[in-house]
Amino acid sequence: MSVQIEEILQFWFGAMEDGFPSTDRTALWWGASDETDQLIEELFGSSVRQALRGELNLWAESPRGRLALIILLDQFTRSLYRSSPEAFSGDERALALCWMGLGRGHDQALDFAERQFFYMPLEHAEDLEAQDQSIACFEQVLMEVPPHKKVIAQGALDFAHQHRDQVVRFGRFPHRNRILGRSSTTEELTFLNQSNHNWGQ
């Protein structure tokens, strides 16, 4: 296994306890700071670009390698190319990795928090089939986590529902329209003015 795979996963998750990080990852995962973006560029920027070019495809042969690829393509792209169309440049490849990984059962070999990020490309997809699968995956995690971790898993499931609701309503995520050069409908503009569900990008 590539040393780089474990470096990516260690950076993102840190030490694990009962299937979840033992330290707070809120700022790293959900915050948006120039410092974090720069750190990810310094540590993993070259790997992100390799992944985008398809040069790390062999990583997908193992569950942890596939997860590392998904994080490069689905998470780190959003840091490296924040507020630009390239922020979503890895989404299609990450989604394909997720679907194929589900077919191989790779997600079942991972810890609970790792599975949540394995499923994230489904949640990020402007596609109802992917959104339905996202809900199913996060519901499964909620069923399986220890009782004292259910509030975390429930929160992840709630966010998955919020994403699906937008795709059901609009067929896409309206908060991406400006970045991607898409025209917003009147309904979308009203929603954007009233909602804080933009998830950072």
mmCIF file of C-alpha atoms in Angstrom:
data_model
loop_
_atom_site.group_PDB
_atom_site.id
_atom_site.type_symbol
_atom_site.label_atom_id
_atom_site.label_comp_id
_atom_site.label_asym_id
_atom_site.label_seq_id
_atom_site.Cartn_x
_atom_site.Cartn_y
_atom_site.Cartn_z
ATOM 1 C CA MET A 1 0.000 0.000 0.000
ATOM 2 C CA SER A 2 1.248 3.437 -0.870
ATOM 3 C CA VAL A 3 2.593 5.432 2.057
ATOM 4 C CA GLN A 4 0.774 8.419 0.544
ATOM 5 C CA ILE A 5 -2.588 6.698 1.043
ATOM 6 C CA GLU A 6 -2.069 6.454 4.791
ATOM 7 C CA GLU A 7 -0.703 10.005 4.955
ATOM 8 C CA ILE A 8 -3.915 11.305 3.395
ATOM 9 C CA LEU A 9 -6.149 9.311 5.716
ATOM 10 C CA GLN A 10 -4.108 10.178 8.806
ATOM 11 C CA PHE A 11 -4.268 13.870 7.935
ATOM 12 C CA TRP A 12 -8.026 13.772 7.370
ATOM 13 C CA PHE A 13 -9.157 11.503 10.201
ATOM 14 C CA GLY A 14 -6.337 11.369 12.759
ATOM 15 C CA ALA A 15 -6.571 8.713 15.464
ATOM 16 C CA MET A 16 -9.852 6.805 15.524
ATOM 17 C CA GLU A 17 -11.997 5.641 18.434
ATOM 18 C CA ASP A 18 -15.269 3.697 18.082
ATOM 19 C CA GLY A 19 -15.191 4.354 14.352
ATOM 20 C CA PHE A 20 -14.817 8.136 14.591
ATOM 21 C CA PRO A 21 -11.904 10.563 15.067
ATOM 22 C CA SER A 22 -10.834 10.934 18.676
ATOM 23 C CA THR A 23 -10.140 14.649 18.109
ATOM 24 C CA ASP A 24 -12.449 17.358 16.791
ATOM 25 C CA ARG A 25 -12.179 17.644 12.985
ATOM 26 C CA THR A 26 -14.903 20.266 12.576
ATOM 27 C CA ALA A 27 -12.624 23.071 11.389
ATOM 28 C CA LEU A 28 -10.722 20.812 9.002
ATOM 29 C CA TRP A 29 -13.787 19.144 7.496
ATOM 30 C CA TRP A 30 -16.386 21.882 7.421
ATOM 31 C CA GLY A 31 -14.511 25.135 7.943
ATOM 32 C CA ALA A 32 -13.137 27.289 5.147
ATOM 33 C CA SER A 33 -9.818 28.970 5.819
ATOM 34 C CA ASP A 34 -6.930 30.111 3.654
ATOM 35 C CA GLU A 35 -4.551 28.426 6.068
ATOM 36 C CA THR A 36 -6.152 25.000 5.670
ATOM 37 C CA ASP A 37 -6.406 25.385 1.905
ATOM 38 C CA GLN A 38 -2.722 26.288 1.712
ATOM 39 C CA LEU A 39 -1.724 23.363 3.932
ATOM 40 C CA ILE A 40 -3.645 20.905 1.745
ATOM 41 C CA GLU A 41 -1.964 22.393 -1.327
ATOM 42 C CA GLU A 42 1.474 22.007 0.221
ATOM 43 C CA LEU A 43 0.933 18.454 1.446
ATOM 44 C CA PHE A 44 -1.300 16.951 -1.219
ATOM 45 C CA GLY A 45 -1.658 19.342 -4.143
ATOM 46 C CA SER A 46 0.502 17.241 -6.435
ATOM 47 C CA SER A 47 -1.475 14.118 -5.486
ATOM 48 C CA VAL A 48 -4.770 15.854 -6.273
ATOM 49 C CA ARG A 49 -3.508 16.744 -9.728
ATOM 50 C CA GLN A 50 -2.253 13.192 -10.262
ATOM 51 C CA ALA A 51 -5.652 11.846 -9.248
ATOM 52 C CA LEU A 52 -7.415 14.230 -11.627
ATOM 53 C CA ARG A 53 -5.197 12.961 -14.440
ATOM 54 C CA GLY A 54 -6.018 9.347 -13.571
ATOM 55 C CA GLU A 55 -2.458 8.544 -12.525
ATOM 56 C CA LEU A 56 -3.433 7.051 -9.150
ATOM 57 C CA ASN A 57 -6.176 4.710 -10.357
ATOM 58 C CA LEU A 58 -4.401 1.635 -8.973
ATOM 59 C CA TRP A 59 -5.139 2.930 -5.463
ATOM 60 C CA ALA A 60 -8.757 1.921 -6.011
ATOM 61 C CA GLU A 61 -7.857 -1.759 -5.737
ATOM 62 C CA SER A 62 -8.010 -1.515 -1.935
ATOM 63 C CA PRO A 63 -10.758 0.013 0.237
ATOM 64 C CA ARG A 64 -8.408 2.471 1.927
ATOM 65 C CA GLY A 65 -6.778 3.425 -1.341
ATOM 66 C CA ARG A 66 -10.176 4.034 -2.908
ATOM 67 C CA LEU A 67 -11.166 6.192 0.073
ATOM 68 C CA ALA A 68 -7.952 8.224 -0.224
ATOM 69 C CA LEU A 69 -8.670 8.787 -3.918
ATOM 70 C CA ILE A 70 -12.206 9.901 -3.137
ATOM 71 C CA ILE A 71 -10.928 12.381 -0.555
ATOM 72 C CA LEU A 72 -8.417 13.786 -3.043
ATOM 73 C CA LEU A 73 -11.060 14.175 -5.748
ATOM 74 C CA ASP A 74 -14.119 15.104 -3.703
ATOM 75 C CA GLN A 75 -12.732 17.005 -0.697
ATOM 76 C CA PHE A 76 -9.266 18.378 -1.440
ATOM 77 C CA THR A 77 -10.344 19.759 -4.826
ATOM 78 C CA ARG A 78 -12.805 21.961 -2.953
ATOM 79 C CA SER A 79 -9.936 23.425 -0.935
ATOM 80 C CA LEU A 80 -7.410 23.795 -3.738
ATOM 81 C CA TYR A 81 -9.837 25.373 -6.197
ATOM 82 C CA ARG A 82 -12.248 27.069 -3.824
ATOM 83 C CA SER A 83 -14.809 29.386 -5.459
ATOM 84 C CA SER A 84 -13.873 28.281 -8.984
ATOM 85 C CA PRO A 85 -15.374 25.716 -11.371
ATOM 86 C CA GLU A 86 -12.363 23.470 -10.778
ATOM 87 C CA ALA A 87 -13.607 22.923 -7.209
ATOM 88 C CA PHE A 88 -15.968 20.355 -8.744
ATOM 89 C CA SER A 89 -13.513 18.972 -11.303
ATOM 90 C CA GLY A 90 -13.060 15.689 -9.439
ATOM 91 C CA ASP A 91 -16.725 15.023 -8.705
ATOM 92 C CA GLU A 92 -17.483 12.781 -11.671
ATOM 93 C CA ARG A 93 -14.449 10.583 -11.071
ATOM 94 C CA ALA A 94 -15.112 10.472 -7.312
ATOM 95 C CA LEU A 95 -18.720 9.446 -7.911
ATOM 96 C CA ALA A 96 -17.640 6.624 -10.215
ATOM 97 C CA LEU A 97 -15.155 5.439 -7.587
ATOM 98 C CA CYS A 98 -17.884 5.462 -4.956
ATOM 99 C CA TRP A 99 -20.394 3.511 -7.073
ATOM 100 C CA MET A 100 -17.837 0.893 -8.045
ATOM 101 C CA GLY A 101 -16.595 0.679 -4.467
ATOM 102 C CA LEU A 102 -20.112 0.041 -3.228
ATOM 103 C CA GLY A 103 -20.402 -2.799 -5.723
ATOM 104 C CA ARG A 104 -17.212 -4.316 -4.353
ATOM 105 C CA GLY A 105 -18.188 -3.787 -0.722
ATOM 106 C CA HIS A 106 -15.153 -1.593 -0.096
ATOM 107 C CA ASP A 107 -17.131 0.717 2.173
ATOM 108 C CA GLN A 108 -17.815 -2.139 4.589
ATOM 109 C CA ALA A 109 -14.087 -2.463 5.303
ATOM 110 C CA LEU A 110 -13.893 1.103 6.632
ATOM 111 C CA ASP A 111 -14.619 2.826 9.926
ATOM 112 C CA PHE A 112 -17.880 4.726 10.277
ATOM 113 C CA ALA A 113 -16.414 8.208 9.738
ATOM 114 C CA GLU A 114 -14.414 6.920 6.794
ATOM 115 C CA ARG A 115 -17.590 5.524 5.269
ATOM 116 C CA GLN A 116 -19.270 8.913 5.554
ATOM 117 C CA PHE A 117 -16.613 10.442 3.320
ATOM 118 C CA PHE A 118 -16.661 7.394 1.043
ATOM 119 C CA TYR A 119 -20.352 8.210 0.454
ATOM 120 C CA MET A 120 -19.863 11.975 0.069
ATOM 121 C CA PRO A 121 -19.673 11.922 -3.758
ATOM 122 C CA LEU A 122 -23.239 10.585 -3.742
ATOM 123 C CA GLU A 123 -24.323 13.507 -1.575
ATOM 124 C CA HIS A 124 -22.509 15.976 -3.823
ATOM 125 C CA ALA A 125 -24.051 14.643 -7.044
ATOM 126 C CA GLU A 126 -26.741 16.604 -8.865
ATOM 127 C CA ASP A 127 -28.452 13.305 -9.589
ATOM 128 C CA LEU A 128 -31.476 11.853 -7.820
ATOM 129 C CA GLU A 129 -30.371 8.220 -8.048
ATOM 130 C CA ALA A 130 -27.112 9.119 -6.331
ATOM 131 C CA GLN A 131 -28.983 11.143 -3.715
ATOM 132 C CA ASP A 132 -31.293 8.217 -2.966
ATOM 133 C CA GLN A 133 -28.276 5.954 -2.553
ATOM 134 C CA SER A 134 -26.668 8.537 -0.286
ATOM 135 C CA ILE A 135 -29.673 8.438 2.037
ATOM 136 C CA ALA A 136 -29.622 4.637 2.092
ATOM 137 C CA CYS A 137 -25.911 4.577 2.948
ATOM 138 C CA PHE A 138 -26.149 7.137 5.721
ATOM 139 C CA GLU A 139 -29.211 5.397 7.160
ATOM 140 C CA GLN A 140 -27.194 2.178 7.285
ATOM 141 C CA VAL A 141 -24.390 3.912 9.158
ATOM 142 C CA LEU A 142 -26.912 5.280 11.664
ATOM 143 C CA MET A 143 -28.220 1.770 12.291
ATOM 144 C CA GLU A 144 -24.744 0.361 12.873
ATOM 145 C CA VAL A 145 -22.971 2.962 15.001
ATOM 146 C CA PRO A 146 -22.724 2.523 18.780
ATOM 147 C CA PRO A 147 -25.498 4.289 20.738
ATOM 148 C CA HIS A 148 -23.198 7.036 22.012
ATOM 149 C CA LYS A 149 -22.259 7.959 18.425
ATOM 150 C CA LYS A 150 -25.745 8.063 16.955
ATOM 151 C CA VAL A 151 -26.070 11.832 17.304
ATOM 152 C CA ILE A 152 -23.081 12.225 14.952
ATOM 153 C CA ALA A 153 -24.481 9.772 12.448
ATOM 154 C CA GLN A 154 -27.910 11.393 12.661
ATOM 155 C CA GLY A 155 -26.367 14.763 11.881
ATOM 156 C CA ALA A 156 -24.685 13.323 8.794
ATOM 157 C CA LEU A 157 -27.982 11.800 7.688
ATOM 158 C CA ASP A 158 -29.776 15.122 8.193
ATOM 159 C CA PHE A 159 -27.264 16.843 5.908
ATOM 160 C CA ALA A 160 -27.757 14.097 3.330
ATOM 161 C CA HIS A 161 -31.499 14.758 3.398
ATOM 162 C CA GLN A 162 -30.913 18.491 2.932
ATOM 163 C CA HIS A 163 -28.804 17.794 -0.153
ATOM 164 C CA ARG A 164 -31.393 15.409 -1.586
ATOM 165 C CA ASP A 165 -34.191 17.901 -0.931
ATOM 166 C CA GLN A 166 -32.418 20.503 -3.064
ATOM 167 C CA VAL A 167 -31.871 18.087 -5.943
ATOM 168 C CA VAL A 168 -35.511 16.997 -5.765
ATOM 169 C CA ARG A 169 -36.683 20.613 -5.783
ATOM 170 C CA PHE A 170 -34.298 22.162 -8.306
ATOM 171 C CA GLY A 171 -32.554 19.278 -10.062
ATOM 172 C CA ARG A 172 -29.239 20.793 -8.968
ATOM 173 C CA PHE A 173 -27.580 22.795 -6.186
ATOM 174 C CA PRO A 174 -28.456 26.465 -6.779
ATOM 175 C CA HIS A 175 -25.493 27.727 -4.753
ATOM 176 C CA ARG A 176 -23.161 26.364 -7.454
ATOM 177 C CA ASN A 177 -24.787 28.382 -10.225
ATOM 178 C CA ARG A 178 -22.658 31.507 -9.938
ATOM 179 C CA ILE A 179 -19.366 29.609 -9.759
ATOM 180 C CA LEU A 180 -20.299 27.382 -12.686
ATOM 181 C CA GLY A 181 -21.664 30.232 -14.784
ATOM 182 C CA ARG A 182 -25.226 28.943 -14.696
ATOM 183 C CA SER A 183 -28.243 31.241 -14.738
ATOM 184 C CA SER A 184 -30.448 30.978 -11.655
ATOM 185 C CA THR A 185 -34.204 30.787 -11.890
ATOM 186 C CA THR A 186 -36.394 33.169 -9.924
ATOM 187 C CA GLU A 187 -37.242 30.354 -7.529
ATOM 188 C CA GLU A 188 -33.570 29.566 -7.032
ATOM 189 C CA LEU A 189 -32.709 33.201 -6.372
ATOM 190 C CA THR A 190 -35.455 33.396 -3.763
ATOM 191 C CA PHE A 191 -34.142 30.226 -2.151
ATOM 192 C CA LEU A 192 -30.548 31.492 -2.144
ATOM 193 C CA ASN A 193 -31.606 34.733 -0.486
ATOM 194 C CA GLN A 194 -33.485 32.893 2.252
ATOM 195 C CA SER A 195 -31.346 29.790 2.879
ATOM 196 C CA ASN A 196 -27.989 29.198 4.493
ATOM 197 C CA HIS A 197 -27.702 25.692 3.021
ATOM 198 C CA ASN A 198 -24.760 26.407 0.758
ATOM 199 C CA TRP A 199 -22.240 24.101 2.487
ATOM 200 C CA GLY A 200 -19.258 26.288 1.758
ATOM 201 C CA GLN A 201 -19.106 25.948 -2.030
#
